[in-house]
Structure formats: C-alpha cells, structure tokens
Coordinates of C-alpha atoms in Angstrom, one line a residue:
Chain J
X28 CA 104.6 128.0 138.8
X29 CA 104.0 128.1 135.1
X30 CA 100.3 127.6 135.8
X31 CA 100.2 130.7 138.0
X32 CA 102.0 132.7 135.4
X33 CA 99.6 131.6 132.7
X34 CA 96.6 132.3 135.0
X35 CA 98.0 135.8 135.7
X36 CA 98.4 136.4 132.0
X37 CA 94.8 135.3 131.4
X38 CA 93.6 137.7 134.0
X39 CA 95.7 140.5 132.4
X40 CA 94.2 139.9 129.0
X41 CA 90.7 139.7 130.2
X42 CA 90.6 142.3 133.0
X43 CA 93.4 144.8 132.4
X44 CA 91.0 147.2 130.5
X45 CA 88.5 147.2 133.3
X46 CA 91.2 147.6 136.0
X47 CA 93.0 150.4 134.1
X48 CA 89.7 152.2 133.4
X49 CA 88.9 152.3 137.2
X50 CA 92.4 153.3 138.1
X51 CA 92.3 156.2 135.7
X52 CA 89.1 157.4 137.2
X53 CA 90.6 157.3 140.6
X54 CA 93.9 159.0 139.8
X55 CA 93.0 161.0 136.7
X56 CA 96.2 160.1 134.9
X57 CA 96.8 157.4 132.2
X58 CA 100.5 157.2 133.1
X59 CA 100.0 156.8 136.8
X60 CA 97.3 154.3 136.4
X61 CA 99.4 152.2 133.9
X62 CA 102.4 152.3 136.2
X63 CA 100.3 151.2 139.2
X64 CA 98.7 148.4 137.2
X65 CA 102.1 147.1 136.0
X66 CA 103.4 147.1 139.5
X67 CA 100.4 145.4 140.8
X68 CA 100.7 142.6 138.3
X69 CA 104.3 142.1 139.3
X70 CA 103.3 141.8 142.9
X71 CA 100.4 139.5 142.0
X72 CA 102.8 137.1 140.2
X73 CA 105.1 137.0 143.2
X74 CA 102.4 136.6 145.8
X75 CA 100.3 134.1 143.8
X76 CA 103.3 131.8 143.3
X77 CA 103.6 131.5 147.0
X78 CA 99.9 131.7 148.2
X79 CA 98.1 130.4 145.1
X80 CA 95.5 132.2 143.1
X81 CA 93.0 134.3 145.0
X82 CA 89.3 133.8 144.5
X83 CA 88.9 137.0 142.7
X84 CA 92.2 137.8 140.9
X85 CA 91.0 141.0 139.2
X86 CA 89.8 142.5 142.5
X87 CA 93.1 141.5 144.1
X88 CA 95.0 143.3 141.4
X89 CA 92.7 146.3 141.6
X90 CA 93.2 146.6 145.3
X91 CA 97.0 146.2 145.0
X92 CA 97.2 148.8 142.2
X93 CA 95.0 151.2 144.2
X94 CA 97.3 150.9 147.2
X95 CA 100.3 151.6 144.9
X96 CA 98.5 154.7 143.6
X97 CA 97.9 156.0 147.1
X98 CA 101.5 155.3 148.1
X99 CA 102.7 157.2 145.0
X100 CA 100.4 160.1 145.7
X101 CA 101.7 160.3 149.3
X102 CA 105.3 160.3 148.2
X103 CA 104.5 163.1 145.7
X104 CA 102.7 165.1 148.3
X105 CA 105.5 165.0 150.8
X106 CA 107.8 166.0 148.0
X107 CA 105.8 169.0 147.0
X108 CA 103.4 171.0 149.1
X109 CA 101.1 171.8 146.4
X110 CA 101.0 170.8 142.8
X111 CA 98.8 171.9 140.0
X112 CA 99.8 169.0 137.9
X113 CA 97.9 166.8 140.2
X114 CA 94.8 168.9 139.5
X115 CA 93.1 166.0 137.8
X116 CA 93.5 163.8 140.9
X117 CA 90.8 163.0 143.3
X118 CA 92.1 162.9 146.9
X119 CA 93.1 159.4 147.9
X120 CA 91.3 159.9 151.2
X121 CA 88.0 159.6 149.4
X122 CA 88.7 155.9 148.9
X123 CA 89.3 154.4 152.3
X124 CA 91.3 151.2 151.8
X125 CA 90.3 149.7 155.1
X126 CA 86.9 148.8 153.6
X127 CA 88.5 146.7 150.9
X128 CA 88.4 143.0 151.4
X129 CA 90.3 141.8 148.4
X130 CA 88.2 138.7 147.7
X131 CA 84.9 140.4 147.9
X132 CA 85.7 143.8 146.5
X133 CA 83.9 144.7 143.4
X134 CA 84.6 147.8 141.4
X135 CA 82.5 149.7 139.0
X136 CA 83.1 149.3 135.3
X137 CA 84.6 152.5 133.9
X138 CA 85.5 151.1 130.5
X139 CA 82.8 153.2 128.8
X140 CA 84.5 156.4 130.1
X141 CA 87.8 155.1 128.9
X142 CA 86.5 154.2 125.4
X143 CA 85.0 157.7 124.9
X144 CA 88.1 159.4 126.1
X145 CA 90.4 157.3 123.9
X146 CA 88.2 158.0 120.9
X147 CA 87.7 161.7 121.6
X148 CA 87.6 163.7 118.4
X149 CA 90.2 166.1 119.8
X150 CA 92.8 163.3 119.3
X151 CA 93.8 162.4 115.8
X152 CA 92.6 159.1 114.4
X153 CA 95.9 157.3 114.6
X154 CA 96.2 158.3 118.3
X155 CA 92.7 157.1 118.9
X156 CA 93.4 153.7 117.4
X157 CA 96.7 153.3 119.3
X158 CA 95.3 154.4 122.6
X159 CA 92.2 152.2 122.3
X160 CA 94.3 149.1 121.6
X161 CA 96.8 149.9 124.3
X162 CA 94.4 150.6 127.1
X163 CA 91.2 148.6 126.3
X164 CA 92.7 145.9 124.2
X165 CA 95.5 145.3 126.7
X166 CA 98.0 144.9 123.8
X167 CA 101.6 145.9 124.5
X168 CA 103.2 148.7 122.6
X169 CA 105.4 146.3 120.6
X170 CA 102.4 144.2 119.7
X171 CA 100.5 147.2 118.4
X172 CA 103.6 148.4 116.5
X173 CA 104.0 145.0 114.9
X174 CA 100.3 144.9 113.9
X175 CA 100.5 148.3 112.2
X176 CA 104.0 147.6 110.8
X177 CA 105.3 150.7 112.5
X178 CA 108.6 151.2 114.3
X179 CA 108.0 150.8 118.1
X180 CA 109.4 154.2 118.8
X181 CA 106.9 155.8 116.5
X182 CA 104.0 154.1 118.2
X183 CA 105.4 154.9 121.7
X184 CA 105.7 158.5 120.7
X185 CA 102.1 158.5 119.4
X186 CA 100.8 157.2 122.7
X187 CA 102.9 159.7 124.7
X188 CA 101.5 162.6 122.7
X189 CA 97.9 161.3 123.0
X190 CA 98.1 160.9 126.7
X191 CA 99.8 164.3 127.1
X192 CA 97.0 166.0 125.1
X193 CA 94.3 164.3 127.3
X194 CA 96.0 165.6 130.4
X195 CA 97.0 169.1 129.2
X196 CA 93.9 170.0 127.2
X197 CA 91.8 168.2 129.9
X198 CA 89.8 165.9 127.7
X199 CA 87.1 164.8 130.2
X200 CA 87.0 161.2 131.5
X201 CA 83.3 160.7 131.2
X202 CA 80.5 159.3 129.1
X203 CA 79.2 162.1 126.8
X204 CA 75.8 163.6 127.6
X205 CA 72.8 162.2 125.8
X206 CA 72.6 164.9 123.2
X207 CA 76.2 164.3 122.1
X208 CA 76.1 160.5 122.5
X209 CA 75.1 159.4 119.0
X210 CA 77.9 161.3 117.3
X211 CA 80.5 160.3 119.9
X212 CA 79.4 156.7 119.8
X213 CA 79.7 156.6 116.0
X214 CA 83.3 157.9 116.4
X215 CA 84.0 155.0 118.8
X216 CA 82.5 152.5 116.4
X217 CA 84.5 154.0 113.5
X218 CA 87.7 153.4 115.5
X219 CA 86.8 149.7 116.2
X220 CA 85.8 149.1 112.6
X221 CA 89.0 150.8 111.4
X222 CA 91.1 148.4 113.5
X223 CA 89.1 145.5 112.1
X224 CA 89.6 146.7 108.5
X225 CA 93.3 147.3 109.1
X226 CA 93.5 143.6 110.0
X227 CA 91.1 142.4 107.4
X228 CA 92.3 144.3 104.3
X229 CA 95.9 144.5 105.4
X230 CA 96.8 147.2 102.9
X231 CA 100.5 146.5 103.3
X232 CA 102.5 143.5 104.2
X233 CA 102.4 140.0 102.7
X234 CA 99.6 138.6 104.8
X235 CA 96.2 139.2 103.4
X236 CA 94.5 139.1 106.8
X237 CA 96.2 140.1 110.1
X238 CA 93.9 138.0 112.3
X239 CA 95.2 139.4 115.6
X240 CA 93.9 142.9 114.8
X241 CA 90.6 141.4 113.6
X242 CA 90.2 139.4 116.8
X243 CA 91.1 142.5 118.9
X244 CA 88.5 144.6 117.1
X245 CA 85.9 141.8 117.6
X246 CA 86.8 141.8 121.3
X247 CA 86.3 145.6 121.5
X248 CA 83.0 145.1 119.6
X249 CA 81.9 142.7 122.3
X250 CA 82.9 145.2 125.0
X251 CA 80.7 147.9 123.3
X252 CA 77.7 145.5 123.2
X253 CA 78.2 144.5 126.8
X254 CA 78.4 148.1 128.0
X255 CA 75.7 149.6 125.7
X256 CA 73.4 146.6 125.0
X257 CA 70.5 148.7 123.8
X258 CA 72.4 150.1 120.8
X259 CA 71.6 148.3 117.5
X260 CA 74.6 149.9 115.9
X261 CA 77.0 148.2 118.3
X262 CA 75.3 144.8 117.6
X263 CA 75.4 145.5 113.9
X264 CA 79.1 146.3 114.0
X265 CA 79.9 143.2 116.0
X266 CA 77.8 141.0 113.6
X267 CA 79.4 142.6 110.6
X268 CA 82.9 141.9 111.9
X269 CA 82.0 138.3 113.0
X270 CA 80.5 137.5 109.6
X271 CA 83.5 138.9 107.7
X272 CA 85.9 137.2 110.0
X273 CA 84.1 133.8 109.6
X274 CA 85.6 133.7 106.0
X275 CA 89.2 134.3 107.0
X276 CA 90.4 130.8 106.3
X277 CA 88.7 130.7 102.9
X278 CA 89.9 134.0 101.7
X279 CA 93.4 133.0 100.7
X280 CA 94.8 129.6 99.8
X281 CA 98.6 129.2 99.3
X282 CA 99.0 132.9 99.3
X283 CA 96.4 133.5 96.6
X284 CA 93.3 135.5 97.1
X285 CA 90.1 133.6 96.7
X286 CA 87.0 135.6 95.8
X287 CA 83.7 135.1 97.7
X288 CA 82.3 133.2 94.7
X289 CA 85.2 130.7 94.6
X290 CA 85.7 130.2 98.3
X291 CA 85.3 126.8 99.9
X292 CA 82.3 127.5 102.1
X293 CA 83.1 124.4 104.1
X294 CA 85.9 126.2 105.9
X295 CA 83.8 129.2 106.9
X296 CA 83.7 129.5 110.7
X297 CA 80.2 128.2 111.5
X298 CA 80.3 129.3 115.1
X299 CA 81.1 132.9 114.1
X300 CA 78.4 132.8 111.5
X301 CA 75.8 131.5 113.9
X302 CA 76.6 134.3 116.4
X303 CA 76.7 136.9 113.7
X304 CA 73.3 135.9 112.2
X305 CA 71.7 135.9 115.6
X306 CA 73.1 139.4 116.3
X307 CA 71.9 140.7 112.9
X308 CA 68.4 139.7 113.8
X309 CA 68.4 141.5 117.1
X310 CA 70.3 144.5 115.7
X311 CA 67.7 145.0 113.0
X312 CA 64.9 144.8 115.6
X313 CA 66.6 147.4 117.9
X314 CA 65.3 150.4 116.0
X315 CA 66.0 152.3 112.8
X316 CA 68.9 150.5 111.1
X317 CA 72.2 152.4 110.7
X318 CA 75.0 151.7 108.3
X319 CA 76.5 148.9 110.4
X320 CA 73.2 147.0 110.6
X321 CA 72.7 147.3 106.8
X322 CA 76.2 146.1 106.1
X323 CA 75.8 143.2 108.6
X324 CA 72.5 142.3 106.8
X325 CA 74.4 142.1 103.5
X326 CA 77.1 140.0 105.1
X327 CA 74.4 137.8 106.6
X328 CA 72.9 137.1 103.1
X329 CA 76.3 135.9 101.9
X330 CA 76.7 133.8 105.0
X331 CA 73.3 132.1 104.5
X332 CA 74.1 131.0 101.0
X333 CA 75.3 127.4 101.0
X334 CA 76.5 127.8 97.4
X335 CA 77.3 131.0 95.5
X336 CA 74.3 130.5 93.2
X337 CA 72.0 130.6 96.2
X338 CA 73.0 134.1 97.1
X339 CA 70.1 136.5 97.3
X340 CA 71.7 139.1 95.0
X341 CA 68.5 141.2 94.4
X342 CA 68.1 141.6 98.2
X343 CA 71.8 142.5 98.5
X344 CA 71.4 145.1 95.7
X345 CA 68.4 146.5 97.5
X346 CA 70.3 146.8 100.8
X347 CA 73.2 148.5 99.0
X348 CA 70.7 151.0 97.6
X349 CA 69.5 151.8 101.2
X350 CA 73.2 152.1 102.3
X351 CA 73.9 154.4 99.4
X352 CA 71.2 156.8 100.5
X353 CA 72.4 156.7 104.1
X354 CA 76.1 157.2 103.4
X355 CA 76.6 158.2 99.8
X356 CA 80.1 157.2 98.6
X357 CA 81.6 156.1 95.3
X358 CA 82.8 152.8 96.9
X359 CA 79.3 151.9 98.0
X360 CA 77.9 152.9 94.6
X361 CA 80.5 150.5 93.1
X362 CA 79.3 147.7 95.3
X363 CA 75.7 148.4 94.5
X364 CA 76.5 148.3 90.8
X365 CA 78.3 144.9 91.2
X366 CA 75.3 143.5 93.2
X367 CA 72.9 144.7 90.4
X368 CA 75.1 142.9 87.9
X369 CA 75.2 139.7 90.0
X370 CA 71.5 139.7 90.4
X371 CA 71.3 138.9 86.6
X372 CA 71.3 142.4 85.3
X373 CA 75.0 142.4 84.1
X374 CA 74.5 145.1 81.4
X375 CA 72.8 147.4 83.9
X376 CA 75.5 146.8 86.5
X377 CA 78.2 147.6 83.9
X378 CA 76.4 150.7 82.8
X379 CA 76.2 151.9 86.4
X380 CA 80.0 151.3 86.8
X381 CA 80.8 153.2 83.6
X382 CA 78.7 156.1 84.8
X383 CA 80.5 156.1 88.1
X384 CA 83.8 156.1 86.2
X385 CA 82.6 159.1 84.1
X386 CA 81.8 161.0 87.3
X387 CA 85.5 160.7 88.3
X388 CA 87.2 160.0 91.6
X389 CA 87.6 156.3 91.1
X390 CA 90.4 156.1 88.5
X391 CA 93.0 155.5 91.2
X392 CA 90.9 152.8 93.0
X393 CA 92.0 149.3 91.9
X394 CA 88.7 147.7 92.9
X395 CA 86.9 149.9 90.4
X396 CA 88.9 148.6 87.5
X397 CA 88.8 145.1 88.9
X398 CA 85.0 145.2 89.2
X399 CA 84.7 146.6 85.7
X400 CA 87.0 143.9 84.3
X401 CA 85.0 141.2 86.0
X402 CA 81.7 142.4 84.4
X403 CA 83.4 142.8 81.0
X404 CA 84.7 139.2 81.4
X405 CA 81.2 138.0 82.2
X406 CA 79.9 139.7 79.1
X407 CA 82.7 138.0 77.0
X408 CA 84.2 141.4 76.1
X409 CA 87.6 139.9 76.6
X410 CA 89.8 142.6 75.1
X411 CA 88.3 145.4 77.2
X412 CA 88.4 143.1 80.2
X413 CA 92.1 142.5 79.8
X414 CA 92.8 146.2 79.6
X415 CA 90.8 146.8 82.8
X416 CA 92.6 144.0 84.6
X417 CA 95.9 145.7 83.5
X418 CA 94.8 149.0 85.1
X419 CA 93.7 147.2 88.3
X420 CA 97.1 145.4 88.5
X421 CA 98.9 148.6 88.1
X422 CA 97.0 150.1 91.0
X423 CA 96.8 147.3 93.5
X424 CA 99.3 147.4 96.4
X425 CA 98.8 144.1 98.2
X426 CA 100.9 141.4 96.5
X427 CA 98.2 138.8 97.1
X428 CA 95.6 140.9 95.4
X429 CA 98.0 141.6 92.5
X430 CA 98.6 137.8 92.1
X431 CA 94.8 137.2 91.9
X432 CA 94.3 139.8 89.3
X433 CA 97.2 138.4 87.2
X434 CA 95.7 135.0 87.4
X435 CA 92.4 136.3 86.1
X436 CA 94.2 138.1 83.3
X437 CA 96.1 134.9 82.3
X438 CA 92.9 132.9 82.3
X439 CA 91.4 135.5 80.0
X440 CA 94.3 135.5 77.6
X441 CA 94.5 131.6 77.6
X442 CA 90.8 131.2 77.0
Chain P
X15 CA 90.8 175.1 133.5
X16 CA 91.1 178.4 131.6
X17 CA 90.9 178.1 127.8
X18 CA 91.6 180.8 125.2
X19 CA 89.3 180.5 122.2
X20 CA 91.0 182.1 119.3
X21 CA 88.6 183.3 116.6
X22 CA 90.0 183.0 113.1
X23 CA 88.1 184.7 110.3
X24 CA 88.8 185.2 106.6
X25 CA 89.2 188.9 105.9
X26 CA 87.4 190.0 102.8
X27 CA 88.4 193.4 101.3
X28 CA 84.8 194.6 101.2
X29 CA 84.1 193.7 104.8
X30 CA 80.6 192.9 105.8
X31 CA 77.4 194.5 104.9
X32 CA 75.6 196.2 107.7
X33 CA 73.0 193.6 108.2
X34 CA 75.5 190.7 108.4
X35 CA 77.7 192.8 110.7
X36 CA 74.8 193.4 113.1
X37 CA 73.9 189.7 113.0
X38 CA 77.4 188.6 114.0
X39 CA 77.7 191.3 116.7
X40 CA 74.5 190.0 118.1
X41 CA 75.9 186.4 118.0
X42 CA 78.9 187.4 120.0
X43 CA 76.7 189.4 122.4
X44 CA 74.7 186.3 123.1
X45 CA 77.7 184.1 123.8
X46 CA 79.3 186.8 126.0
X47 CA 76.1 187.3 127.9
X48 CA 75.5 183.6 128.4
X49 CA 79.1 183.0 129.4
X50 CA 79.0 185.9 131.9
X51 CA 75.7 184.6 133.4
X52 CA 77.3 181.2 133.9
X53 CA 80.3 182.8 135.5
X54 CA 82.8 181.3 133.0
X55 CA 83.7 184.5 131.1
X56 CA 87.1 186.0 131.8
X57 CA 87.4 188.2 128.7
X58 CA 86.5 188.6 125.1
X59 CA 87.6 191.2 122.6
X60 CA 87.7 191.7 118.9
X61 CA 91.0 192.7 117.2
X62 CA 91.4 195.4 114.6
X63 CA 92.0 194.1 111.1
X64 CA 95.4 192.7 110.1
X65 CA 96.2 195.8 108.1
X66 CA 96.9 197.4 111.5
X67 CA 99.2 194.6 112.6
X68 CA 102.9 195.1 113.3
X69 CA 105.3 192.2 114.0
X70 CA 108.4 192.7 116.0
X71 CA 111.2 190.1 116.0
X72 CA 114.4 190.7 118.1
X73 CA 117.4 189.4 116.3
X74 CA 120.9 189.8 117.7
X75 CA 119.6 192.3 120.3
X76 CA 118.0 194.4 117.6
X77 CA 114.3 194.8 117.2
X78 CA 113.2 194.0 113.6
X79 CA 109.9 195.7 113.0
X80 CA 107.8 194.3 110.2
X81 CA 104.5 195.6 108.8
X82 CA 101.8 193.0 108.9
X83 CA 100.7 190.0 110.9
X84 CA 103.0 187.1 112.1
X85 CA 101.9 184.8 109.3
X86 CA 100.3 185.5 106.0
X87 CA 97.5 183.0 106.0
X88 CA 94.0 182.9 104.6
X89 CA 92.4 183.0 108.0
X90 CA 93.5 185.7 110.5
X91 CA 93.1 186.1 114.2
X92 CA 90.1 188.3 114.6
X93 CA 89.5 188.2 118.3
X94 CA 89.6 186.0 121.4
X95 CA 87.6 184.7 124.4
X96 CA 89.0 183.5 127.6
X97 CA 86.7 181.2 129.5
X98 CA 87.1 179.2 132.6
X99 CA 85.5 175.8 132.4
X100 CA 85.8 172.2 133.6
X101 CA 87.2 170.5 130.6
X102 CA 87.7 170.5 126.8
X103 CA 84.2 169.3 126.0
X104 CA 82.8 172.4 127.7
X105 CA 85.2 174.6 125.9
X106 CA 84.2 172.9 122.6
X107 CA 80.6 173.7 123.3
X108 CA 81.3 177.3 123.8
X109 CA 83.5 177.4 120.7
X110 CA 80.7 176.0 118.6
X111 CA 78.5 179.0 119.6
X112 CA 80.9 181.7 118.6
X113 CA 80.4 183.3 115.2
X114 CA 83.6 183.3 113.1
X115 CA 82.6 185.5 110.2
X116 CA 83.3 188.9 111.7
X117 CA 85.9 189.8 109.1
X118 CA 84.1 188.7 106.0
X119 CA 83.6 184.9 105.7
X120 CA 83.4 181.9 108.0
X121 CA 86.5 180.7 109.7
X122 CA 87.2 178.6 112.8
X123 CA 88.0 178.6 116.5
X124 CA 91.2 177.3 117.9
X125 CA 91.1 176.2 121.6
X126 CA 94.2 176.5 123.7
X127 CA 94.4 175.8 127.4
X128 CA 96.1 178.6 129.3
X129 CA 99.3 177.3 130.8
X130 CA 99.4 179.4 133.9
X131 CA 96.5 177.5 135.5
X132 CA 94.8 178.8 138.5
X133 CA 95.1 176.6 141.6
X134 CA 92.6 174.0 140.7
X135 CA 90.3 172.4 143.3
X136 CA 89.8 168.7 142.8
X137 CA 86.5 167.0 142.2
X138 CA 85.4 168.8 139.1
X139 CA 86.2 166.0 136.8
X140 CA 83.7 163.4 137.5

C-alpha cells in the first residue's frame, strides 16, 4: 500500500506539470484543469491500490483527468444552455475518448505553452514566480508559501489573481511567434533564475541557502533545456545554476558564511560540476553567448580550480568585462573590479571600486562596502578596512552574512 | 474578445507643432486603416483636451458637478480604440503601434477587456 502511494507521489512530482499543461490546453482553464488532475490522482490512488500500478501511470492519470473534465463540462452544459465564461473551452467532442487505451496513450507535451503563459509579462513578477512553481514545479501552495516565507493566504491570493487575469484578459495559451520568442524566452529564464537566487541568496531567514528552491529552479532549467534544446541561453542558465549549487555544502559551516576562497573544495558536488562544465561547453558552442553563458563560463573557471590560487582570475576579469558590455550594471562592475584585484592588480581593482562609489548608487549595497573592505585589508590599510566593514555590517540583512563580516572585522582588529 | 485601448498622453500647454501633429495623425491613420482592413476595428476616437472635461458625482441623490477630469494625473485620457481580437498578445501588438503623444508628449496605452463579451465561438485559442 505504502509502495503504491509512494509511486503515485513520484508520478505526481515528475509528471504533474506535463499532465496539467495538456489539460489546460484541452479545457482552457487553469482551475478546471487543476481540479480534474487532483481528482484523477485521488482515483489513481484508490484504483492502483487494488489493481496495482498501470504500465504507463502518467497516461492513466491523464485519461482519468480528461474524463473528469468532460463529465464536468457536461454537467455545466446541462445547467446552462449557453455560457460565455466557457468561451476558452474547446468542445469536448473534439477529443473522442473511445480512442484512448490508457496503457498506450501518449499525449503531446504542452509544457512550453504553460511556461510562456505563466511567465507572461502582463502578469507581475511575483505572480509569474508563484504560478510557475505551482503549475510546472508541482509544488503545493503551502510549500511555495514556506519557501518564500509568506503567509499561505497571501500566496493563495496571488495565484487566484494571476489565474483570473489569464482568463479574463485572455492571455493566450501558446508559444510566442518567432519574432517575439527571444524577449519572451528571456522573461522565462529570468523567472527561473529569480527562483534560484531566492533559494541561493536567501535574503531573509536564518538559512543561507534554501536548497528546495534551488533544486526546483534547476528542475525547471532542465525542462527548458529539454523543450528548447537548441537554445544556448537555456543551457547556460542550467549550467550556471548547477555550478553555483555544487558549492552549497561548502558555503556555510556551523551557521557561518565561508567565502569561495576559504571553502573546502572537497565537499563541492562533483557530479553537479561535471554536468555543469559539460553544459557550458555546448552552451558556448550554440551560438553567440548571452549573459547566462558568460556567467556560467565564470562559474566554470571557479569550479575548475582545485585550489583558490589556481583560479584563472585574468580570464574571469575578461569575462566580466564582456558581461559588463552586455548588461551594464553597478553590481557587475563591482564584480569586475574585484576580479581585476584578484588577478594581481589589487590597486587597480580598488581604484575601480572607488570610482564606482563616486558615481553613486552603491552606498546602500552591503557587498560594495564588503568588497572595498576586503581590498583595503589586502593592501594592509587596516583602519580604512575596518570602517568599510562597519558600513557593510550596518547594511547586511542576512544574519549569516553579518556574522561573517563581524568575524573579518575582529580578525582585523586583533591582528 | 473585445479590448478597449485607452490612449494616455501628457498634455503640454503649448500643444504640438504642426509637423509633429501631422506625424501623429498619420500614425493613428495607419493603425486605423490596418485594423479596419483586418476587420478588427470597432471604433477609435480622439477626445477633446481635459480643459473641456466635466465630472459628475451623484451624492445623496444630488448630482455634484465638478469642473475637470476624474483624476488630476500627469497623463490624461486622450482617446480610445476598440478592437476585437483573439487574445491579449494581439491587443498588445496593436497597442504598440498606436502613437501616444497626441496631446504633447509620449504617454502609454492601457488595455482593458470589454466585459460584455460577444458570444464567442470556440476554437480561436489554439
């Protein structure tokens, strides 16, 4: 019994996105599709416990959910002669169920439509993230709420509003045309990367990394690669996430942040690194490199270094320079300056950071002060370094990061 | 689905110079012509400037008449289009073609589905 339940849950995790995507295409409503899928899973559990697991569990559930959709539509139709609210719906008659042999049935993969609809720019970013995790990630509303440290009601409300806007403003359920595809795809990638970063940087809460969100983002990244294998950006994004995530166990020890330089490289996830490195190679060969490929290439150089001293900093600085041209931002400029300093040109790096500071906009960013402090420390300008650490501590919000900065400051004052 | 595209523009006291005005008129003309040719146009009209606006609010059965538009904002409603298209993406495409500077300087378009939908025939959604 427990085996059947576990197997059903595995199917749900792995297949619910694909099943839901197909159901939404058929009925044109997120709510109806979700309801039908939930009911079908309940029937599956009951039936499988008696008859055992079918050969193709996903197809079984798809067929059962489809039947439930048709039943629901029939009930609706007898209730009302005509209804405009069903406008989105394709007549059930177009899908004759008699043809469906549950074990053999295959159904088309509509997840790409679902991704583009969930990440439509007419939805706000928060809604895009919640909807993507809920429908494609197969996470429950409480799980998503927990991951984002939000009250469940807030998240539920967000999902309801998003689904209502899709329905009422009629956001299309389709893959955008070729001329719109690049901009729409980068919106999708941005959502996936945002989910990853929310897990990785964990701007609030006491855990530095919320691995569940990272794992979910990686899973979504894999789906993107699977559905659009020709796109180098997708592969770059997946590689970038894998390479960052490979360091998760080394990033904090006993609740203290450990910088890249000080990390125990022995606990880096070798499997994730190998996959990430292989992806970077193919991503860079897939055509002109975009921001994700470049960032993945930078992460790959870190991953390749067995010891911190072996890091190819000049190459990293060069890549940051390319990235800076592509997407100018103060944060990337800061990383570039730090890479310049690490490649042996500490004075030049510090000079670049000071210049960035003079241009303004970074005063409230704790990493700016932390990076400046670090370079001042390396140049043995201890008093200035201590002052900069103080500013960074005042601005940092994550308790683990604050702890790290305080440790640095103490070392400086002791030495 | 029918969508109303509300054209918001920033009114500048001096209005537009003749050349700019002609350019914007031509821009609207092109959109209207194209939308009519594709059979999606249901209506499009410019509004007179907000100095001509009157707002009426009925309170306690009495009509309170106020000089001016509903809200004092930087951008004002300057005109509208009603188009009938398949989905929001199509409406966005049309919106992106409509000039928004008719009252002085660039503004924006707000897209709102019209609630009283015409009986919709299924199958248009892919």
